[in-house]
XYZ file of C-alpha atoms in Angstrom:
652
model
C 46.201 15.581 -121.727
C 44.045 15.921 -124.805
C 46.060 18.442 -126.838
C 48.572 17.021 -129.314
C 51.220 19.662 -128.559
C 51.034 18.907 -124.834
C 51.285 15.179 -125.460
C 54.328 15.704 -127.689
C 55.995 17.827 -124.990
C 55.433 15.194 -122.307
C 56.887 12.627 -124.705
C 60.005 14.832 -124.913
C 60.166 14.912 -121.097
C 59.931 11.123 -121.056
C 62.850 10.975 -123.495
C 64.873 13.149 -121.119
C 64.035 10.794 -118.253
C 65.164 7.821 -120.352
C 68.247 9.599 -121.719
C 67.366 8.842 -125.328
C 66.221 10.666 -128.434
C 63.210 8.383 -128.730
C 61.080 7.165 -125.772
C 62.251 3.549 -125.864
C 62.285 1.267 -122.816
C 60.699 -1.937 -121.538
C 57.129 -2.072 -120.164
C 58.582 -3.309 -116.859
C 60.673 -0.148 -116.472
C 57.546 1.956 -116.987
C 55.749 -0.015 -114.298
C 53.130 -1.553 -116.572
C 51.302 -4.308 -114.732
C 49.189 -6.972 -116.350
C 48.437 -10.438 -115.020
C 48.231 -11.913 -118.523
C 51.588 -10.519 -119.678
C 53.462 -10.861 -116.375
C 56.545 -13.066 -116.720
C 56.526 -12.995 -120.524
C 59.250 -11.659 -122.809
C 56.849 -8.910 -123.828
C 57.374 -7.154 -120.500
C 61.155 -6.951 -120.947
C 61.532 -6.089 -124.635
C 62.529 -2.653 -125.891
C 59.322 -0.752 -126.638
C 58.643 2.538 -128.381
C 56.257 4.643 -126.266
C 53.859 6.467 -128.547
C 52.300 8.968 -126.183
C 53.130 11.268 -123.326
C 50.702 9.981 -120.719
C 53.031 8.072 -118.454
C 53.086 10.889 -115.931
C 49.346 10.910 -115.360
C 47.168 12.520 -118.062
C 45.700 10.372 -120.796
C 46.854 10.179 -124.409
C 44.342 10.702 -127.211
C 43.884 7.593 -129.332
C 46.177 8.057 -132.351
C 44.744 8.315 -135.849
C 45.696 6.031 -138.706
C 48.435 8.378 -140.058
C 49.846 8.816 -136.538
C 50.006 5.044 -136.109
C 51.794 4.720 -139.469
C 54.364 7.266 -138.266
C 54.879 5.274 -135.044
C 55.438 2.082 -137.013
C 58.056 3.805 -139.195
C 59.859 5.193 -136.125
C 59.874 1.770 -134.494
C 61.300 0.240 -137.666
C 63.999 2.914 -137.890
C 64.907 2.318 -134.235
C 64.919 -1.490 -134.702
C 62.256 -1.817 -131.988
C 59.756 -4.658 -132.212
C 57.118 -3.346 -129.822
C 55.053 -0.164 -129.655
C 53.081 1.038 -126.627
C 50.403 3.759 -126.608
C 49.716 4.357 -122.891
C 46.629 5.548 -121.071
C 43.957 5.708 -123.794
C 40.357 6.204 -122.728
C 38.089 3.324 -123.668
C 35.568 5.899 -124.831
C 37.963 7.068 -127.565
C 37.738 5.662 -131.068
C 40.346 2.904 -130.926
C 39.452 1.284 -134.246
C 42.699 2.404 -135.894
C 44.760 0.887 -133.075
C 42.970 -2.429 -133.315
C 43.227 -2.455 -137.113
C 47.009 -1.916 -136.840
C 47.454 -4.968 -134.613
C 47.498 -3.272 -131.206
C 45.829 -5.065 -128.307
C 44.435 -3.472 -125.119
C 46.009 -4.002 -121.710
C 43.855 -2.819 -118.805
C 45.278 0.295 -117.132
C 42.740 1.099 -114.407
C 40.889 4.400 -114.545
C 41.761 8.050 -114.654
C 40.225 9.718 -111.639
C 38.984 13.292 -111.476
C 37.591 15.405 -108.641
C 35.118 17.954 -109.972
C 34.908 21.159 -107.942
C 31.473 22.716 -108.301
C 31.039 24.401 -104.927
C 32.533 24.877 -101.488
C 35.108 22.116 -101.039
C 33.995 20.882 -97.626
C 30.318 20.996 -98.587
C 31.100 19.222 -101.828
C 33.103 16.491 -100.076
C 30.464 16.166 -97.363
C 27.926 15.409 -100.069
C 30.170 12.757 -101.624
C 31.782 11.192 -98.576
C 29.599 11.985 -95.596
C 30.238 14.324 -92.683
C 32.420 11.865 -90.748
C 34.895 11.328 -93.553
C 35.132 15.058 -94.285
C 35.895 15.732 -90.625
C 38.703 13.164 -90.830
C 40.143 14.869 -93.913
C 40.021 18.286 -92.285
C 41.686 17.000 -89.119
C 44.498 15.400 -91.136
C 44.982 18.563 -93.146
C 45.127 20.754 -90.008
C 47.465 18.377 -88.197
C 49.897 18.228 -91.105
C 49.774 22.016 -91.543
C 50.758 22.483 -87.897
C 53.946 20.490 -88.465
C 54.870 21.326 -92.045
C 54.887 24.410 -94.239
C 53.123 24.444 -97.610
C 54.856 26.135 -100.529
C 54.035 26.559 -104.208
C 57.022 26.894 -106.516
C 56.469 27.764 -110.201
C 58.583 25.530 -112.392
C 59.840 28.614 -114.207
C 61.529 29.606 -110.931
C 63.058 26.239 -110.199
C 66.618 27.508 -110.720
C 66.079 29.953 -107.859
C 65.121 27.144 -105.448
C 67.700 24.393 -106.012
C 66.634 22.631 -102.808
C 63.190 22.065 -104.300
C 64.614 20.724 -107.538
C 66.915 18.343 -105.702
C 64.195 17.199 -103.325
C 61.654 16.616 -106.053
C 64.083 14.679 -108.216
C 66.158 12.691 -105.712
C 64.679 13.137 -102.236
C 64.158 10.371 -99.659
C 60.513 10.063 -100.671
C 61.591 8.287 -103.852
C 61.617 11.235 -106.233
C 58.978 12.640 -108.553
C 60.999 12.747 -111.738
C 64.611 12.240 -112.641
C 66.698 15.422 -112.611
C 66.966 15.429 -116.405
C 63.196 15.055 -116.845
C 62.397 17.787 -114.368
C 64.904 20.101 -116.034
C 63.434 19.331 -119.454
C 59.940 20.156 -118.210
C 61.169 23.383 -116.576
C 62.841 24.513 -119.807
C 59.956 23.620 -122.114
C 56.704 25.325 -123.109
C 54.712 23.616 -120.329
C 56.795 25.238 -117.578
C 54.520 28.289 -117.423
C 51.629 26.014 -116.410
C 53.611 23.745 -114.071
C 54.457 24.078 -110.404
C 55.772 22.094 -107.474
C 53.746 21.902 -104.276
C 55.978 20.945 -101.381
C 55.611 20.397 -97.669
C 58.738 20.634 -95.568
C 59.730 20.855 -91.938
C 60.961 24.423 -91.497
C 64.090 24.796 -93.610
C 64.799 21.096 -93.429
C 64.022 18.205 -95.734
C 61.014 18.067 -98.023
C 58.488 15.632 -96.582
C 55.942 15.697 -99.413
C 55.956 17.020 -102.953
C 53.555 17.115 -105.877
C 54.068 18.142 -109.475
C 51.067 19.929 -111.016
C 50.343 20.977 -114.566
C 47.514 23.381 -115.403
C 45.204 22.409 -118.236
C 45.426 24.295 -121.510
C 41.808 25.431 -120.982
C 42.712 27.043 -117.653
C 39.802 25.270 -115.941
C 41.657 22.528 -114.069
C 44.953 20.990 -113.042
C 46.674 17.647 -113.520
C 48.516 16.045 -110.600
C 51.393 14.510 -112.573
C 53.189 12.989 -109.609
C 52.888 12.846 -105.843
C 55.288 11.346 -103.306
C 55.986 11.515 -99.590
C 58.638 10.478 -97.085
C 56.906 7.670 -95.190
C 59.591 7.706 -92.493
C 58.882 11.281 -91.429
C 56.929 11.701 -88.154
C 54.179 13.527 -90.067
C 53.429 10.279 -91.882
C 51.385 9.207 -88.853
C 48.744 11.450 -90.381
C 47.147 10.597 -93.726
C 49.574 12.646 -95.840
C 47.932 11.769 -99.135
C 44.456 12.782 -97.970
C 45.791 15.946 -96.325
C 47.631 16.929 -99.511
C 44.560 16.440 -101.684
C 42.274 18.331 -99.299
C 44.629 21.314 -99.408
C 45.013 20.952 -103.168
C 41.228 20.986 -103.654
C 40.861 24.035 -101.433
C 43.576 25.962 -103.285
C 42.248 24.917 -106.694
C 38.720 25.982 -105.851
C 40.016 29.262 -104.443
C 41.774 29.851 -107.765
C 38.487 29.323 -109.628
C 39.369 25.887 -111.054
C 36.662 23.369 -111.885
C 38.534 20.085 -111.489
C 41.653 18.298 -110.274
C 42.940 15.310 -112.253
C 44.412 12.724 -109.870
C 45.944 10.457 -112.509
C 45.396 6.717 -112.750
C 44.146 4.728 -109.791
C 41.505 2.442 -108.385
C 38.092 4.141 -108.236
C 37.155 2.829 -104.788
C 40.336 4.222 -103.204
C 40.108 7.627 -104.868
C 36.339 7.883 -104.441
C 37.094 7.900 -100.706
C 39.287 10.963 -101.359
C 36.611 12.921 -103.198
C 36.993 11.841 -106.827
C 33.678 11.599 -108.669
C 34.577 10.958 -112.318
C 36.223 7.677 -113.338
C 37.156 6.920 -116.922
C 38.401 3.387 -117.749
C 41.754 3.290 -119.571
C 43.770 0.829 -121.618
C 47.389 0.726 -122.643
C 47.581 -0.385 -126.288
C 50.497 -2.659 -127.121
C 51.711 -4.045 -130.427
C 54.148 -6.932 -130.104
C 55.083 -9.993 -132.176
C 52.749 -12.875 -131.408
C 50.596 -10.849 -129.022
C 46.848 -11.280 -129.454
C 43.967 -9.637 -127.653
C 42.631 -11.433 -124.571
C 39.731 -9.021 -124.150
C 37.280 -7.901 -126.770
C 35.803 -4.444 -126.793
C 32.307 -4.221 -125.387
C 29.753 -4.977 -128.107
C 27.342 -2.258 -129.076
C 24.133 -2.541 -127.088
C 21.168 -2.989 -129.385
C 17.632 -2.025 -128.382
C 15.486 -4.727 -126.822
C 13.225 -6.927 -128.921
C 10.355 -5.021 -127.317
C 11.458 -1.684 -128.803
C 9.003 0.063 -131.096
C 10.117 -0.287 -134.739
C 10.644 3.454 -135.061
C 13.016 3.432 -132.073
C 15.282 0.809 -133.632
C 15.993 3.097 -136.608
C 17.275 6.122 -134.649
C 20.282 6.852 -132.454
C 20.415 8.270 -128.954
C 19.760 11.988 -129.560
C 22.440 14.659 -129.726
C 25.212 14.858 -127.140
C 23.694 12.066 -125.024
C 25.130 9.702 -127.635
C 28.566 10.599 -126.265
C 27.635 10.568 -122.577
C 30.594 8.342 -121.616
C 33.104 10.673 -123.244
C 34.329 13.057 -120.525
C 34.447 16.724 -121.465
C 36.073 18.244 -118.393
C 39.447 18.840 -120.109
C 38.152 20.090 -123.443
C 37.621 23.650 -124.595
C 33.901 23.337 -125.294
C 32.627 25.696 -127.977
C 29.855 23.383 -129.129
C 26.885 24.227 -126.909
C 25.815 27.787 -127.847
C 25.473 28.812 -124.188
C 26.436 32.024 -122.359
C 29.954 31.628 -120.840
C 29.850 34.830 -118.779
C 27.207 33.997 -116.164
C 28.848 31.217 -114.175
C 28.604 27.410 -114.099
C 24.812 27.494 -114.472
C 25.414 28.331 -118.125
C 26.823 24.863 -118.771
C 24.658 21.864 -119.576
C 24.426 19.087 -116.951
C 26.844 16.191 -116.882
C 25.617 13.347 -119.043
C 27.862 10.577 -117.738
C 25.997 9.275 -114.696
C 27.646 5.825 -114.660
C 29.439 6.411 -111.361
C 26.270 7.774 -109.758
C 24.455 4.659 -110.993
C 27.094 2.448 -109.365
C 26.765 4.451 -106.156
C 22.991 3.979 -106.209
C 23.220 0.223 -106.766
C 25.918 -0.256 -104.127
C 24.206 1.916 -101.523
C 20.626 0.760 -101.972
C 21.793 -2.831 -102.428
C 23.045 -2.825 -98.829
C 19.590 -2.076 -97.429
C 17.409 -4.904 -96.079
C 15.377 -6.535 -98.825
C 17.342 -4.825 -101.607
C 20.111 -7.415 -102.001
C 18.966 -8.228 -105.548
C 20.518 -4.991 -106.815
C 23.969 -6.561 -106.374
C 23.406 -8.602 -109.546
C 22.959 -5.445 -111.653
C 25.473 -3.069 -113.230
C 25.247 0.561 -114.275
C 24.225 -0.692 -117.739
C 20.975 -1.939 -116.168
C 20.005 1.528 -114.904
C 18.743 4.781 -116.347
C 17.858 7.902 -114.363
C 14.657 9.719 -115.251
C 12.877 12.869 -114.120
C 10.942 11.007 -111.459
C 9.494 7.511 -111.857
C 6.439 8.983 -113.610
C 8.699 10.202 -116.407
C 10.023 6.653 -116.772
C 6.449 5.437 -117.366
C 6.114 7.881 -120.248
C 9.511 6.878 -121.663
C 8.630 3.183 -121.511
C 5.373 3.629 -123.385
C 7.012 5.859 -125.992
C 9.980 3.568 -126.599
C 8.412 0.130 -126.299
C 4.908 0.347 -127.745
C 3.312 0.969 -131.118
C -0.176 1.866 -132.256
C -2.686 -0.809 -131.259
C -0.567 -2.362 -128.505
C -2.669 -3.126 -125.446
C -1.745 -1.908 -121.978
C -2.997 -3.772 -118.906
C -3.471 -2.162 -115.504
C -4.708 -3.733 -112.277
C -7.065 -1.357 -110.451
C -7.125 0.032 -107.916
C -3.770 1.393 -108.987
C -1.795 4.518 -109.820
C -3.856 6.373 -112.412
C -1.042 7.772 -114.560
C -0.201 4.390 -116.112
C -3.514 4.432 -117.976
C -3.357 8.206 -118.458
C -0.092 8.135 -120.429
C -1.251 5.112 -122.411
C -4.423 6.910 -123.478
C -2.461 10.055 -124.352
C -0.505 7.881 -126.800
C -3.707 6.384 -128.173
C -3.054 2.922 -126.740
C -6.007 0.739 -125.685
C -6.110 0.055 -121.935
C -7.579 -3.077 -120.376
C -8.274 -3.486 -116.675
C -7.923 -6.679 -114.643
C -8.849 -5.716 -111.082
C -6.894 -6.957 -108.086
C -8.727 -9.512 -105.984
C -9.005 -10.240 -102.298
C -10.177 -8.157 -99.381
C -6.770 -6.441 -99.294
C -6.409 -6.137 -103.096
C -3.354 -8.412 -103.026
C -4.319 -11.101 -105.566
C -3.329 -11.051 -109.237
C -5.455 -12.898 -111.768
C -2.523 -13.945 -113.925
C -4.618 -15.920 -116.412
C -6.993 -12.995 -117.057
C -4.064 -10.601 -117.487
C -2.389 -12.871 -120.048
C -5.693 -13.429 -121.835
C -5.762 -9.718 -122.734
C -2.461 -10.210 -124.640
C -0.899 -7.023 -123.231
C 2.215 -5.434 -124.672
C 2.874 -3.914 -121.226
C 1.410 -4.794 -117.833
C 1.827 -2.289 -115.005
C 1.929 -3.437 -111.378
C 2.117 -0.996 -108.494
C 3.972 -2.860 -105.738
C 3.451 -1.688 -102.981
C 0.103 -0.601 -104.295
C -0.896 3.028 -104.482
C -3.509 3.862 -103.159
C -4.027 0.724 -101.049
C -0.568 0.136 -99.543
C -0.620 -3.660 -99.811
C 1.598 -5.807 -102.043
C 0.541 -8.389 -104.621
C 1.463 -11.912 -103.646
C 5.125 -12.399 -104.724
C 4.569 -15.860 -106.173
C 1.895 -14.493 -108.497
C 4.171 -11.610 -109.525
C 6.945 -14.032 -110.454
C 4.448 -16.204 -112.337
C 3.281 -13.201 -114.350
C 6.843 -12.184 -115.250
C 7.768 -15.740 -116.233
C 4.677 -16.453 -118.321
C 4.101 -13.059 -119.943
C 5.245 -12.687 -123.571
C 5.036 -8.928 -123.097
C 6.710 -6.497 -120.725
C 5.938 -6.372 -117.017
C 6.644 -3.056 -115.284
C 6.738 -3.162 -111.473
C 6.567 0.260 -109.833
C 8.370 0.000 -106.475
C 8.082 3.644 -105.449
C 7.300 2.654 -101.849
C 9.344 -0.531 -101.496
C 11.732 0.898 -98.879
C 8.802 0.976 -96.432
C 8.018 -2.707 -96.973
C 9.231 -5.679 -94.940
C 9.148 -7.798 -98.110
C 12.052 -7.825 -100.607
C 12.296 -5.937 -103.873
C 11.806 -7.641 -107.234
C 14.957 -5.970 -108.622
C 16.919 -9.221 -108.487
C 14.640 -10.658 -111.186
C 15.812 -8.048 -113.714
C 19.025 -9.951 -114.458
C 16.982 -13.104 -115.163
C 14.173 -11.728 -117.360
C 14.473 -9.511 -120.426
C 10.786 -8.530 -120.168
C 10.944 -7.000 -116.684
C 11.341 -3.334 -115.717
C 11.479 -2.241 -112.076
C 10.829 1.430 -111.352
C 12.202 3.167 -108.269
C 12.161 6.749 -107.036
C 14.075 8.971 -104.649
C 10.967 11.061 -103.968
C 9.536 8.904 -101.182
C 11.819 7.184 -98.650
C 14.828 9.196 -99.807
C 13.052 12.536 -99.347
C 14.084 14.063 -102.689
C 10.752 14.820 -104.343
C 12.077 18.236 -105.391
C 15.120 16.725 -107.126
C 12.870 14.769 -109.539
C 14.927 11.599 -109.768
C 13.493 8.273 -110.814
C 15.312 5.048 -111.623
C 14.411 2.374 -114.156
C 16.122 -1.002 -113.740
C 16.040 -3.264 -116.786
C 18.201 -5.257 -119.160
C 20.673 -3.071 -121.147
C 18.635 -3.412 -124.358
C 15.636 -1.782 -122.701
C 17.825 0.941 -121.216
C 19.238 1.627 -124.683
C 15.728 1.977 -126.111
C 14.769 4.426 -123.357
C 17.855 6.554 -124.014
C 16.733 6.968 -127.625
C 13.547 8.767 -126.580
C 14.795 10.590 -123.475
C 15.491 14.328 -123.387
C 19.316 14.494 -123.104
C 19.754 17.003 -120.256
C 16.718 16.266 -118.062
C 18.786 15.135 -115.041
C 20.222 18.420 -113.802
C 23.545 18.916 -112.026
C 21.679 20.125 -108.937
C 19.613 16.927 -108.904
C 22.706 14.782 -109.399
C 24.428 16.472 -106.463
C 21.346 16.076 -104.267
C 21.097 12.368 -105.093
C 24.789 11.735 -104.430
C 24.624 13.599 -101.119
C 21.598 11.623 -99.970
C 23.144 8.295 -100.973
C 26.123 8.883 -98.672
C 23.823 9.766 -95.790
C 21.907 6.517 -95.426
C 21.836 6.700 -91.625
C 19.473 9.675 -91.790
C 17.340 7.895 -94.385
C 17.142 4.698 -92.347
C 16.296 6.623 -89.192
C 13.558 8.580 -90.956
C 12.047 5.423 -92.476
C 12.018 3.796 -89.045
C 10.244 6.864 -87.619
C 7.664 6.755 -90.416
C 6.963 3.059 -89.829
C 6.572 3.601 -86.087
C 4.222 6.507 -86.670
C 2.315 4.580 -89.351
C 1.646 1.693 -86.976
C 0.653 4.081 -84.164
C -1.794 5.887 -86.425
C -3.220 2.628 -87.772
C -3.997 1.469 -84.229
C -5.654 4.767 -83.273
C -7.605 5.047 -86.515
C -8.955 1.521 -86.131
C -10.738 2.772 -83.001
C -11.988 6.023 -84.537
C -15.784 6.087 -85.058
C -15.375 7.866 -88.409
C -13.306 4.993 -89.816
C -14.875 1.785 -91.054
C -11.594 0.055 -91.926
C -7.844 0.685 -91.957
C -6.195 -1.291 -94.739
C -2.865 -3.000 -93.977
C 0.042 -0.984 -95.377
C 3.519 -1.718 -96.709
C 3.979 1.937 -97.635
C 4.236 5.331 -95.933
C 0.487 5.965 -96.051
C -2.763 4.436 -94.870
C -5.929 3.778 -96.862
C -9.056 4.415 -94.808
C -12.608 3.366 -95.610
C -14.893 5.961 -94.030
C -18.419 5.608 -92.696
C -19.516 8.958 -94.122
C -16.816 9.831 -96.637
C -18.316 13.038 -98.061
C -19.017 14.631 -94.687
C -15.659 13.456 -93.273
C -13.748 14.934 -96.206
C -15.690 18.184 -95.743
C -14.710 18.236 -92.085
C -11.025 17.724 -92.896
C -11.081 20.477 -95.506
C -12.669 22.840 -92.996
C -9.825 22.061 -90.591
C -7.247 22.933 -93.253
C -6.113 19.326 -93.691
C -5.547 17.855 -97.123
C -5.703 14.116 -97.715
C -6.106 12.244 -101.004
C -9.714 11.489 -101.902
C -9.357 8.160 -103.730
C -13.044 7.221 -103.652
C -13.033 6.951 -107.444
C -10.536 4.063 -107.114
C -11.775 2.400 -103.917
C -15.292 3.631 -102.996
C -15.624 5.467 -99.702
C -11.893 5.812 -99.055
C -9.189 8.388 -98.541
C -5.386 7.992 -98.515
C -3.476 9.595 -95.636
C 0.289 10.147 -95.774
C 2.271 9.591 -92.597
C 3.597 13.016 -91.650
C 5.376 14.512 -88.687
C 3.837 13.803 -85.283
C 2.262 17.294 -85.032
C 0.634 16.962 -88.467
C -0.649 13.488 -87.653
C -2.111 14.716 -84.361
C -3.869 17.570 -86.152
C -5.410 15.037 -88.552
C -6.527 12.743 -85.728
C -8.057 15.670 -83.840
C -9.957 16.860 -86.926
C -11.204 13.361 -87.639
C -12.568 13.072 -84.108
C -14.371 16.423 -84.157
C -18.176 16.445 -84.556
C -19.394 16.084 -88.106
C -20.749 19.278 -89.688
C -24.533 19.454 -89.775
C -25.863 18.669 -93.222
C -27.758 21.682 -94.704
C -30.921 19.643 -95.281
C -31.089 18.705 -91.579
C -31.100 22.230 -90.154
C-alpha cells in the first residue's frame, strides 16, 4: 500500500482492532516472529505501530519528519518501542537507520502478475501438471461450495457475512470492530469479501480484498478457511487463488498481491514477483544484527570510464517494484494495451529460477554456488561478448582468441579498435591450450569457446583451470553448447575466481533462439560493470515469459537433447563411412565438423539439393559444420551427400 492516505486509513483500522486511539500493542500480539528477538522483553513490550501494513500491503519507508512525528507520539503515549512494519528493502531506509531503528526480517511480499490467459500464464510458470492440479481443485471446490462477492459497502445488508468473516470457525479475518471500521471508511468502496459457503449454511472460506488506488490490481488482505469442513480435503488455498486470478484477469486487472509469505510456497501457487521486506523496530538497547547489503562496486577489471558512471536510467532502480504505482514517468501511449509499457527490469526471480533449474541438470551442479547477483541476462550470448568488451577493456588492451573459434570474439574486438592476438588450439582434435603462449601475449581478455564452435570438441579441463588460475586478465568461457556435453560446466569456478566469466545461452539446447536470451555468470562486480553499459530494456517481457515457460518444462528439453545426441551419434557413424567425407571430428555439441575430400564440389552439390550447411573452410581448411536436425532433414543431407558429384565444367 504505497499511498500515504491508504496507509493512514489502515492504521485507523488497526486501532479499531486494538480498541485504542493509537495503534499500540506488543510485537507478540501482532505475530512478529524473529529468532534473534524470540524470548526477549522486546517481544512483549508495548509498541507504537507506525504504519498500516499489518494486514498485508507494505508500508512506505517513513521520511525523517514522519519519524520525528512517530517519536513524539510514542513519547506522549509513554511507549518505549516503535515498529514500522513491512518496509521493502529496496526503499530508502536511511532515515530509519539514522533514527536508531533496526531491521527485523519479515519475509517477502508476493505478487502474481496477470499478463495473459490465467491457465496459459500458470502453465508457463508452474508446468502443465501443476496447472491441471489447480484446475481440478478449483472445480471440485466449486461443485461443493458457492462463490460470492460481497462489496464492503453492502456489509450491513449481509450480516451473516460480517459475522462469519469476523468470528467464524475458520479463525476470523478481522475483529468485528476492525471490519466495521474498514466498511465505514474511505477504503470501503474498493474493498470486498469473497466467501465460499455450503448452500445457506456456514462460511467455509473467506477472503478480504482491497483494490489498488491505481485500479490495476488487488490486495488480498486476509484469507482464512475452516479446516474441519469436508471441502478441506481439496487444496482450498490453491482453489481460492485460482478462482481469484481468473476473476481478476476477467476484470482487466494486472496483478494480485498475496501479502507476505515464503517465495517457494507462493511460487508454487503462481506468484512471480517477490520483494524482500523488513520490519523496523526501535527499542531501548536493541542493536542491528544484520547490516544492509553493501553497494556493489564495479570489478577491478572495469574500464576507467565505466567506474565513473551509474547504471543508466530506470535500470538503476530495477529492484524497486512498480506494479502498484501510478506510472506517469515513461512517456508511452497508455491507450494501446500492455505492449505500451516497458519490460520488467527486475529479473532477480527469473535468475534464481534459471540457476535452480539448470543447476539440477547433469554436469551443471556448480551453479548451486551462485546467486542472482552473479547473473545478468543479455540479448543472446553474442550481446554479452559486446558488453564485456565495452565495459572491461580500454584502448590498447589486447584480446586473445584461440582459433579455430567463434569469429565474433575477434570481430567485436576489432570494431572497438582493440588489438587481437591468436594462439591456435593444438592437437588433432583442437583440444589443447598453449597456456604459456596465451599468457605471454599479456591479454586483457582471453576468449575460449568450450565446447568449441566450429569443431565441437572441448579444451582439456585441466588446462582451462590452469589458464583461469594463472591469468592476470579476464578469461571468458563461452559454454553455448555445454548442455550437449558429457563433461561438466565450468560455472562452479565463477565463485572462486574474480577474473572468470562463463557465457550461456538459451538459443541452443533450450530451443529459444527467437527469444534472444543469453546469460553471463560472473562475480557481482563484473555484473555491475556490465549493467552500466547495457541497454536498460533489451530483455523484453515476451522473452522473459518464454524463458520462464521453458525453464519449468525441463522434461521436454531433456528429451530433445537426448534425441539430438542419439541422432548426432547415428549421423557420425554413417558419415564416417561416406566416400565424400575424409574425417568426422568428435563432438560434444549438437553439430558435426566434417573434413571433405572435395570440399568445393561437395558444397556445390549440397547447395544444388537445397541444403544449407556452414562452410567453415576459412577456419579449418576443407571442412563444413553440419547441425543435427530432425530425422527427415538429416536423411535429406545424407542422401545429397551420397549423390554423384556434379561434373566440373572443365571436364566436359
